[in-house]
mmCIF file of C-alpha atoms in Angstrom:
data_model
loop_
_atom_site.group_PDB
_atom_site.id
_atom_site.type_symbol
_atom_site.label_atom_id
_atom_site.label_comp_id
_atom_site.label_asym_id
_atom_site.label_seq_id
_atom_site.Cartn_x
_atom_site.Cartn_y
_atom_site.Cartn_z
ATOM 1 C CA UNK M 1 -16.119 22.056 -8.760
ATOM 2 C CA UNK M 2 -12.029 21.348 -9.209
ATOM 3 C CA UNK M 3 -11.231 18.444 -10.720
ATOM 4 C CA UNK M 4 -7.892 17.187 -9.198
ATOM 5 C CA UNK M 5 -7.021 14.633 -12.335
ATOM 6 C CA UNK M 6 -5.084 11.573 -11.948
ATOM 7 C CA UNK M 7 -3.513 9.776 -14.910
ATOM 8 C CA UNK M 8 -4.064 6.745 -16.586
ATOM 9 C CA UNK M 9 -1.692 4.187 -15.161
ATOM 10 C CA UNK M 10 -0.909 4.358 -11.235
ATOM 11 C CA UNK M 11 1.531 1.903 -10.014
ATOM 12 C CA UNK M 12 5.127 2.033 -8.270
ATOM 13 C CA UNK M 13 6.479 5.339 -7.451
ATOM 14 C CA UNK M 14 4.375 6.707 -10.523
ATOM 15 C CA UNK M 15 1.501 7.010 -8.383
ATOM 16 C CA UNK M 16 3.789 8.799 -5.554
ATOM 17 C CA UNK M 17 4.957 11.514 -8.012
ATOM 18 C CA UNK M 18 1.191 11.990 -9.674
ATOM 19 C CA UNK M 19 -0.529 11.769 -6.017
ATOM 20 C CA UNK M 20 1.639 14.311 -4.816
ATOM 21 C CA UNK M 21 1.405 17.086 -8.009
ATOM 22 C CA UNK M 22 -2.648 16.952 -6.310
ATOM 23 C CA UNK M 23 -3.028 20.614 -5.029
ATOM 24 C CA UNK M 24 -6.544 21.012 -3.581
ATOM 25 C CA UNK M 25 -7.516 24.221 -2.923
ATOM 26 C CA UNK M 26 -9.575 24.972 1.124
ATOM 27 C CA UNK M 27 -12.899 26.180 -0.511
ATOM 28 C CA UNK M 28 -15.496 25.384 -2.550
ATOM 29 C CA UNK M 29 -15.763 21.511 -3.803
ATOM 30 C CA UNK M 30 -13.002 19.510 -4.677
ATOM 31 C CA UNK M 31 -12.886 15.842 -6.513
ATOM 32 C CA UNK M 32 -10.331 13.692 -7.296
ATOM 33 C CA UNK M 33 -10.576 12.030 -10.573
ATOM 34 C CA UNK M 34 -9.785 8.607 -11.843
ATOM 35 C CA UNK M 35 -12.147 9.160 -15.053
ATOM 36 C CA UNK M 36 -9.607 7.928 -17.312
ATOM 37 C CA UNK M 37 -7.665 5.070 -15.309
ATOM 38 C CA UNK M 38 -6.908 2.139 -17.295
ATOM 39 C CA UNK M 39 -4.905 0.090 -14.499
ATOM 40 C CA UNK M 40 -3.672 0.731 -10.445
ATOM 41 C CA UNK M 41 -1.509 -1.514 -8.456
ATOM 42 C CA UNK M 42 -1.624 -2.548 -4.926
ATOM 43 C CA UNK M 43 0.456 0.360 -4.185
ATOM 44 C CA UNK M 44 -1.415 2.635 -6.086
ATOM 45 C CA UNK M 45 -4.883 1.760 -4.662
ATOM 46 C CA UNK M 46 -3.121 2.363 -0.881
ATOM 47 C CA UNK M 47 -2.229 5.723 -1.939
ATOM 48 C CA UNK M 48 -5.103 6.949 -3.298
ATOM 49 C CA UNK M 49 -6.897 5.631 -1.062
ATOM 50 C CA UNK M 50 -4.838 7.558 2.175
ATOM 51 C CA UNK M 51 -4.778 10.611 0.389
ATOM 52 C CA UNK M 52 -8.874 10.218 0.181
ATOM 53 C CA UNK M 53 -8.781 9.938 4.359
ATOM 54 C CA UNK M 54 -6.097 12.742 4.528
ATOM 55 C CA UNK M 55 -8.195 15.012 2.533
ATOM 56 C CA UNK M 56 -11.142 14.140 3.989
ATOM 57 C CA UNK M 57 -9.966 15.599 7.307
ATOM 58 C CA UNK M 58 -8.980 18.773 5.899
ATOM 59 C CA UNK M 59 -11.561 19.607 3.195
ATOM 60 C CA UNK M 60 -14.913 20.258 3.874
ATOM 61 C CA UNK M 61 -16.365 17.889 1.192
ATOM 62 C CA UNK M 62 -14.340 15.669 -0.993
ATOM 63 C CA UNK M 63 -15.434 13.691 -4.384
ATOM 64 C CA UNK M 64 -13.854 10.934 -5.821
ATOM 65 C CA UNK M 65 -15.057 10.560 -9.542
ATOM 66 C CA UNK M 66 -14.976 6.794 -10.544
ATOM 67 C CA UNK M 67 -13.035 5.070 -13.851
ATOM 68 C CA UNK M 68 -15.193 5.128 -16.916
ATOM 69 C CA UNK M 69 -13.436 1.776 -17.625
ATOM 70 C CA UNK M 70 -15.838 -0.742 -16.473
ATOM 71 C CA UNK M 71 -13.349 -2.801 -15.855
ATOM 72 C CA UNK M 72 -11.362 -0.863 -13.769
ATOM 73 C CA UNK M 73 -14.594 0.224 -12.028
ATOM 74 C CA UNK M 74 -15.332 -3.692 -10.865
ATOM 75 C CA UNK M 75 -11.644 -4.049 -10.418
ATOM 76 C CA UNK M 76 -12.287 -1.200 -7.819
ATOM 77 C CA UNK M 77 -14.850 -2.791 -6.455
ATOM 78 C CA UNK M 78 -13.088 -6.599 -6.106
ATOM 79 C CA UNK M 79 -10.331 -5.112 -4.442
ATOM 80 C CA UNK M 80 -12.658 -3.729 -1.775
ATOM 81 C CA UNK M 81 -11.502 0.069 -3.091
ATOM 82 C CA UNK M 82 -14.636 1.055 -3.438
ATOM 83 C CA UNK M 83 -16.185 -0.302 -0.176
ATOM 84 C CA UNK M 84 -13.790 1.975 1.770
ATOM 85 C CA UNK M 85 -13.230 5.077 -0.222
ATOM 86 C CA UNK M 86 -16.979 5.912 0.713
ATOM 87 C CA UNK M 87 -15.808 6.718 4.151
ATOM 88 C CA UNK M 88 -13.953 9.488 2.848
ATOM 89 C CA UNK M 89 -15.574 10.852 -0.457
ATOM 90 C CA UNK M 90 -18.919 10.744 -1.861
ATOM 91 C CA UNK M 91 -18.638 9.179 -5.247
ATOM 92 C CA UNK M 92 -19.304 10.286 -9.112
ATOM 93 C CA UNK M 93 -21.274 8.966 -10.343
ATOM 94 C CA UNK M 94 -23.564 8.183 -7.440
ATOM 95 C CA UNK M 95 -23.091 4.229 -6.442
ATOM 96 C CA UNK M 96 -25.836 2.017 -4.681
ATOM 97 C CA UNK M 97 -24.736 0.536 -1.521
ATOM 98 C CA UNK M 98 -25.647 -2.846 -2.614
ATOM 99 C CA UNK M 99 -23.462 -2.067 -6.330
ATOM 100 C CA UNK M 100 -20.484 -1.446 -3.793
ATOM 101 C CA UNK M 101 -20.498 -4.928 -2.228
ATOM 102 C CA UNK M 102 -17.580 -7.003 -3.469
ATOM 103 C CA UNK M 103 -17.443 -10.490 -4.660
ATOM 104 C CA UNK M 104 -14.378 -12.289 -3.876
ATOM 105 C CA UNK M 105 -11.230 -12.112 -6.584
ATOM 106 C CA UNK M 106 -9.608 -15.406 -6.778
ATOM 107 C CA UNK M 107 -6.455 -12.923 -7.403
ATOM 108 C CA UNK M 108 -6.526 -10.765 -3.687
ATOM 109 C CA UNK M 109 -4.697 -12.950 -1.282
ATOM 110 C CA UNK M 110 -5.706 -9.944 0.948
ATOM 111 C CA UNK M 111 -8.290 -7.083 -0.198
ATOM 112 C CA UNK M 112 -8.101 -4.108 1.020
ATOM 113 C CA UNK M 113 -8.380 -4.263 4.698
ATOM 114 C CA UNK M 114 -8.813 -1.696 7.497
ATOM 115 C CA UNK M 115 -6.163 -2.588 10.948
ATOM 116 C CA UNK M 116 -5.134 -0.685 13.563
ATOM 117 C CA UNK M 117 -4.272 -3.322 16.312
ATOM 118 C CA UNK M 118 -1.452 -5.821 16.620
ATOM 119 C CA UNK M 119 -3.918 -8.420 17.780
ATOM 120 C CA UNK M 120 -5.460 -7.523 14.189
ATOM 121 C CA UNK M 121 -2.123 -8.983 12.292
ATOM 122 C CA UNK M 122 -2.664 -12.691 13.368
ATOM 123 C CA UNK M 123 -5.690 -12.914 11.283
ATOM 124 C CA UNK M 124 -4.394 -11.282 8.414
ATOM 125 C CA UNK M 125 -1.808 -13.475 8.061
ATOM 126 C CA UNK M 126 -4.291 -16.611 8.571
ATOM 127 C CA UNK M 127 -6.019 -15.371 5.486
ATOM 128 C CA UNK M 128 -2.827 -14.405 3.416
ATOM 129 C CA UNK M 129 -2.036 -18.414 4.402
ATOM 130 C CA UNK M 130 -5.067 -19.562 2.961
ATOM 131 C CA UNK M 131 -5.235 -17.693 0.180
ATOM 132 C CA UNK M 132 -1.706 -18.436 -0.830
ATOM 133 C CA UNK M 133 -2.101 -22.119 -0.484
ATOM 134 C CA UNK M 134 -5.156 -21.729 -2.977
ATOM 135 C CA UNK M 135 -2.977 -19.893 -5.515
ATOM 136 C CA UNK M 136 -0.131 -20.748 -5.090
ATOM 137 C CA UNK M 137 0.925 -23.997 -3.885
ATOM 138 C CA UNK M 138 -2.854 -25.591 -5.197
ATOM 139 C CA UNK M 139 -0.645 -28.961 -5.267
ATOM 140 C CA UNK M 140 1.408 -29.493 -2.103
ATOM 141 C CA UNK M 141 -0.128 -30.020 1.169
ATOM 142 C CA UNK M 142 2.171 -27.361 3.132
ATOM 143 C CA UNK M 143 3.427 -24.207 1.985
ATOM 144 C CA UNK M 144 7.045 -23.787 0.804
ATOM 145 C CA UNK M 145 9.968 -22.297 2.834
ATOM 146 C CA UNK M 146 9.700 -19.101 0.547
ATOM 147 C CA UNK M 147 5.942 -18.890 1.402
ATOM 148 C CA UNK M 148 6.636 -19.498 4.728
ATOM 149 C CA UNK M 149 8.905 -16.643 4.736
ATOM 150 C CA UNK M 150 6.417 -14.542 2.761
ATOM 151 C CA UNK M 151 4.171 -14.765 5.651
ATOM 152 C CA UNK M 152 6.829 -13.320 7.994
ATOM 153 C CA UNK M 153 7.711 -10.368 5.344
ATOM 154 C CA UNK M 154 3.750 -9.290 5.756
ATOM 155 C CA UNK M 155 3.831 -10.242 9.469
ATOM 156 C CA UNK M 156 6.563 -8.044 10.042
ATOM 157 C CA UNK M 157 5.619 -5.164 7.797
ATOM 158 C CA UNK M 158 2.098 -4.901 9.474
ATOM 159 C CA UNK M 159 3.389 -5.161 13.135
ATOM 160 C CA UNK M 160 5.205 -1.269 11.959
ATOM 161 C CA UNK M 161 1.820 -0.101 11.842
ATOM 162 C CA UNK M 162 0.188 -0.507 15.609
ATOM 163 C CA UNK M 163 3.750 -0.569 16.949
ATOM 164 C CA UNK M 164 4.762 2.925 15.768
ATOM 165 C CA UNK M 165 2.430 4.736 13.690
ATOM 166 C CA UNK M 166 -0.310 5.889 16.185
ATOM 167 C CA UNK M 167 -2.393 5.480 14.011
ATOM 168 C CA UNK M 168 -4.712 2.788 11.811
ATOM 169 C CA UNK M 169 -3.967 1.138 8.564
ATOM 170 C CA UNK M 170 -4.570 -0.424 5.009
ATOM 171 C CA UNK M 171 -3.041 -3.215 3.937
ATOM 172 C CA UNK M 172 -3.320 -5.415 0.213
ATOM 173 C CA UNK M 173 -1.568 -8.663 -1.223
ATOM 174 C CA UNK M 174 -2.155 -9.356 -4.545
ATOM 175 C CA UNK M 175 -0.453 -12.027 -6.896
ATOM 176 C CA UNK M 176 -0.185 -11.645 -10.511
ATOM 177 C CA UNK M 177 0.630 -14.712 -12.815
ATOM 178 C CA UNK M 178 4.104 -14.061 -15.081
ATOM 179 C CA UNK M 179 5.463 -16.302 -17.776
ATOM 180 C CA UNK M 180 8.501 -16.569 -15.479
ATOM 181 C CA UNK M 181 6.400 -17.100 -12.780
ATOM 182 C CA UNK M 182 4.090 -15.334 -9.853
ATOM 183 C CA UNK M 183 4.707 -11.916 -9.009
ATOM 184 C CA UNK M 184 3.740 -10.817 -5.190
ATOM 185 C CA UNK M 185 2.607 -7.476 -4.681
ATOM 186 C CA UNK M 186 2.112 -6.231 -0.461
ATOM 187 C CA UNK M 187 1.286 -2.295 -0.140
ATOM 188 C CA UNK M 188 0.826 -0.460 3.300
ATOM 189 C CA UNK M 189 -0.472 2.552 4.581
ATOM 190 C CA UNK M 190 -1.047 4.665 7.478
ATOM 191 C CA UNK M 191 -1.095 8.754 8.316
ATOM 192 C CA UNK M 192 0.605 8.296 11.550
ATOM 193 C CA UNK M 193 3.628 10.007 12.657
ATOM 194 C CA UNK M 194 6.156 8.815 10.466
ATOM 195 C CA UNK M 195 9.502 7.246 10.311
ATOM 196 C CA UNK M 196 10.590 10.451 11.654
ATOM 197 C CA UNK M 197 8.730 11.225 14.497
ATOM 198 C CA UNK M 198 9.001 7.420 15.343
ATOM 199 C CA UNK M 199 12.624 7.140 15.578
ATOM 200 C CA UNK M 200 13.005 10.188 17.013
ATOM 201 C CA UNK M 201 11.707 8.399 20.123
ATOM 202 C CA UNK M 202 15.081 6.629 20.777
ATOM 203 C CA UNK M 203 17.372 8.218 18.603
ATOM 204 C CA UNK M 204 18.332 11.719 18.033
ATOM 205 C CA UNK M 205 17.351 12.413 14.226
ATOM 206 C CA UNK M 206 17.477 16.607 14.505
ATOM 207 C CA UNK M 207 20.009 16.926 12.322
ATOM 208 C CA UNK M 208 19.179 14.270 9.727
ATOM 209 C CA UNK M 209 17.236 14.721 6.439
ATOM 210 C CA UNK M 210 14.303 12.602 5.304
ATOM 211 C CA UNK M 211 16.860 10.170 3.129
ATOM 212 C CA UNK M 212 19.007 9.337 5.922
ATOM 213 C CA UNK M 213 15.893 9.137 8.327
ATOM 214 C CA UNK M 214 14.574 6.653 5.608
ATOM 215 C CA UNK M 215 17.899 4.644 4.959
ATOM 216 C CA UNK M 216 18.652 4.439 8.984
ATOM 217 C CA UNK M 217 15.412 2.983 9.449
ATOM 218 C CA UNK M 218 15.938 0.116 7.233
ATOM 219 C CA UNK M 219 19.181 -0.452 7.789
ATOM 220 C CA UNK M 220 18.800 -0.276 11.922
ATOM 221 C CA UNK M 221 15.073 -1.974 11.529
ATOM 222 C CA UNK M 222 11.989 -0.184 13.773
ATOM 223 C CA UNK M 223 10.226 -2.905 15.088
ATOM 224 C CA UNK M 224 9.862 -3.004 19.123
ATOM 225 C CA UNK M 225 8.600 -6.841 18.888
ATOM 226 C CA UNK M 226 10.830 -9.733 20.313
ATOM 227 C CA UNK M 227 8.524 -12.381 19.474
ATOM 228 C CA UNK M 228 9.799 -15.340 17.367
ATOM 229 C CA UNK M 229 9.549 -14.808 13.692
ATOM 230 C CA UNK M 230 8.999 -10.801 14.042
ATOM 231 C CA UNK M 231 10.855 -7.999 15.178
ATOM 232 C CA UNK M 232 12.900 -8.416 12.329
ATOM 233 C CA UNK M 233 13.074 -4.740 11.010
ATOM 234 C CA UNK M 234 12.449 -3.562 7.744
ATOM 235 C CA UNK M 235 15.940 -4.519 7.100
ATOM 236 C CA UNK M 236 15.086 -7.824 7.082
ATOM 237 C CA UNK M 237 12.525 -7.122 3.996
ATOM 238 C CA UNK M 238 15.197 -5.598 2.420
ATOM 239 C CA UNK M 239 16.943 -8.456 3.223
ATOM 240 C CA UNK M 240 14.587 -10.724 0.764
ATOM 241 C CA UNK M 241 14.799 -8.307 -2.945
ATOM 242 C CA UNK M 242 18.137 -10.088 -3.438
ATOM 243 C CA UNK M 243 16.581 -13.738 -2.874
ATOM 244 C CA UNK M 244 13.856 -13.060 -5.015
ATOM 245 C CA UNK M 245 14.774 -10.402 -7.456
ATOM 246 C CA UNK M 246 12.490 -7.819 -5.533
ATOM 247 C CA UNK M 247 11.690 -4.152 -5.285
ATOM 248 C CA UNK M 248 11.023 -1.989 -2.488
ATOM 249 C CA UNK M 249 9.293 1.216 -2.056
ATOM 250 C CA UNK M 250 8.737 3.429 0.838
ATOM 251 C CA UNK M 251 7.608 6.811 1.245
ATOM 252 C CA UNK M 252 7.581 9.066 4.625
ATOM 253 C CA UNK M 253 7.846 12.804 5.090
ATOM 254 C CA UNK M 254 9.060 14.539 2.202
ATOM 255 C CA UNK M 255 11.067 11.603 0.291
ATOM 256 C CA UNK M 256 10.638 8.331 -1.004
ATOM 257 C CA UNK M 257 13.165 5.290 -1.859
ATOM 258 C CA UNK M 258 13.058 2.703 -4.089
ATOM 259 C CA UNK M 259 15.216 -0.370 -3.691
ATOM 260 C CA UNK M 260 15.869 -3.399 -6.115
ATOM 261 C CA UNK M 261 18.094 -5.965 -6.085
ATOM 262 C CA UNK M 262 20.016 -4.026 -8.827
ATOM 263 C CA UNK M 263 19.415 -0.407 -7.886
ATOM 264 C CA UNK M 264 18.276 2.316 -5.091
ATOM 265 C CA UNK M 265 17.367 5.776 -5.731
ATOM 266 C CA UNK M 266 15.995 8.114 -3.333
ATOM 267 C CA UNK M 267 13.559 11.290 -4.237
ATOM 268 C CA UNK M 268 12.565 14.563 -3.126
ATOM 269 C CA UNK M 269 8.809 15.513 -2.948
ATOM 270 C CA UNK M 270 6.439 17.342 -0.964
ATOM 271 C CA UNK M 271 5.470 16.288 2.329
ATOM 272 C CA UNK M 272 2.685 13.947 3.073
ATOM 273 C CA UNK M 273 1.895 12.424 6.781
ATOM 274 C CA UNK M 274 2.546 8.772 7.736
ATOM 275 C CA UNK M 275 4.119 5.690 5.426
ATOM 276 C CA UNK M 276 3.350 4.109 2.745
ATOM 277 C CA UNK M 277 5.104 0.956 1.329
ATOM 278 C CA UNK M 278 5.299 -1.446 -1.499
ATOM 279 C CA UNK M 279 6.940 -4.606 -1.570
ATOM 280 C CA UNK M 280 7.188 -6.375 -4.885
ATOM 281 C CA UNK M 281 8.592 -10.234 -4.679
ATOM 282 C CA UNK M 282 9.341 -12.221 -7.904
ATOM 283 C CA UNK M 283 8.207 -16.227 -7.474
ATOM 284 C CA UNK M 284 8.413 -19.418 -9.688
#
C-alpha cells in the first residue's frame, strides 16, 4: 500500500500547497494519511475532503487513514468529516457505523453539508441563522446588521455552486472565539467546471491565464441571480475583508489567490477540477 502523507497542521492555503504535492499512483492501493494531524480548518476539511471524491473516481480503491489524535479523530467526527469521507474511502482503522454518527458541536454553525440545488441554499442559511443567534448574539433578540450581512456573504457564495459549477457541493461555517473577538470561518467546494469553463460561457477567456481568469471573476462577479440580497458576485465578498479585517482564498484550475485587507498574492500549482474557497471574517 502507498501512503500519500499529509502534515500536521492543514489550514489556509497550507492545505492547498500540501493537498496538491499528493501524487497517487493508478495501481495497486493507495491511502491518504492524516496519522499525524494535530489541527484542520474549515478550509482544510473541504479540501481533503474533495480530493477524497476526486480520487475516488479515478482510483480503483482509496483509503483514508484516520488521526491518531483522539481529539482530532472526534473533531472529525463533530464536524460531520467522517460521516462523508466514507462515501469515498474506506477508513484505517476500520470505524463502526454507529462510532461515525456525530453529536452536535456547539462550535459548527454549519457541519459539513452535502448541496447541489439552489432550492438547497434557503435552508442552509435558516440553520447558519439559528446557529449564529445561539453563538453569537445569545443576548439580543435579532441579529446585527453585520450578521445580517454574514448571511448574504454565505447566501451568495453557495448560490456559485448550483448556478455554475454543474456539479454538487460541500459547504462549513465554523466560529472560533478570539480575545479580540469571534473569528468566522465559511469554506466551499465543488469539482465542477471551474471558474474557467464557467466564464467562458459569456466571455471569451482563450487567451487569459488562470490569475486573470481568477481576478476577472471577482472583480466582474459570476452570479446569474437577480433576486434581492444575491447576485452580488464574489466581488461583493471581497467587498467585506476591508469591513472586517478579512481574508479570502480561492482556488480553480491551476492557481490560487489569497486576498486580505492588507495583501493579495496569487500562486501557481498543479491543476485540480472545480473551486474551492475560504472566507475568513474577523467579529467583536
Amino acid at each position: 500500500m502507498d501512503f500519500l502523507n499529509l502534515p500536521f497542521y492543514l489550514t489556509g492555503t497550507d492545505s492547498i500547497k500540501a493537498l496538491a504535492q499528493l501524487k497517487p499512483k493508478s495501481y495497486g492501493d493507495q491511502c491518504i494519511s492524516l496519522r499525524d494531524l494535530q489541527f484542520i480548518d474549515p478550509l482544510g476539511l473541504i479540501l481533503v475532503l474533495t480530493y477524497l471524491r476526486y480520487y475516488s473516481l479515478v482510483l480503483p480503491k482509496l483509503f483514508l487513514y484516520l488521526p491518531r489524535n483522539y481529539q482530532v479523530r472526534a473533531y472529525l467526527l463533530r464536524s460531520g468529516f467522517l460521516q462523508a469521507a466514507q462515501e469515498y474511502a474506506v477508513f484505517l482503522p476500520a470505524q463502526k457505523p454507529a462510532d461515525l454518527i456525530a453529536r452536535r458541536d456547539e462550535t459548527w454553525l454549519i457541519p459539513l453539508t452535502r448541496f447541489s440545488l439552489e432550492d438547497d441554499v434557503p435552508q442552509l442559511i435558516k440553520n447558519f441563522m439559528t446557529s449564529m443567534h445561539r453563538l453569537m448574539a445569545a443576548d439580543a433578540r435579532e441579529l446585527s446588521q453585520d450578521q445580517l450581512y454574514f448571511c448574504t456573504l454565505l447566501s451568495e457564495l453557495c448560490q456559485n455552486i448550483p448556478q455554475h459549477s454543474e456539479d454538487e457541493g460541500f459547504v462549513a461555517a465554523q466560529v472560533y472565539r478570539r480575545k479580540e473577538g469571534r473569528q468566522l470561518h465559511i469554506a466551499l467546494g465543488d469539482l465542477g467546471i471551474g471558474l474557467r469553463g464557467s466564464l467562458s460561457k459569456k466571455h471569451d477567456l482563450m487567451s487569459k491565464d488562470e490569475e486573470e481568469i481568477i481576478r476577472y471573476a471577482l472583480t466582474q462577479g459570476v452570479s446569474a441571480s437577480k433576486e434581492v440580497g444575491r447576485g452580488l458576485g464574489l466581488a461583493q465578498v471581497i467587498k467585506s475583508l476591508q469591513r472586517f479585517n478579512g481574508k479570502f482564498i480561492l482556488r480553480s484550475g491551476s492557481g490560487f489567490l489569497e486576498e486580505s485587507s492588507k495583501y493579495g498574492q496569487f500562486s501557481q500549482s498543479s491543476f485540480f477540477p472545480g473551486v474551492q474557497i475560504a472566507l475568513i471574517l474577523n467579529t467583536q
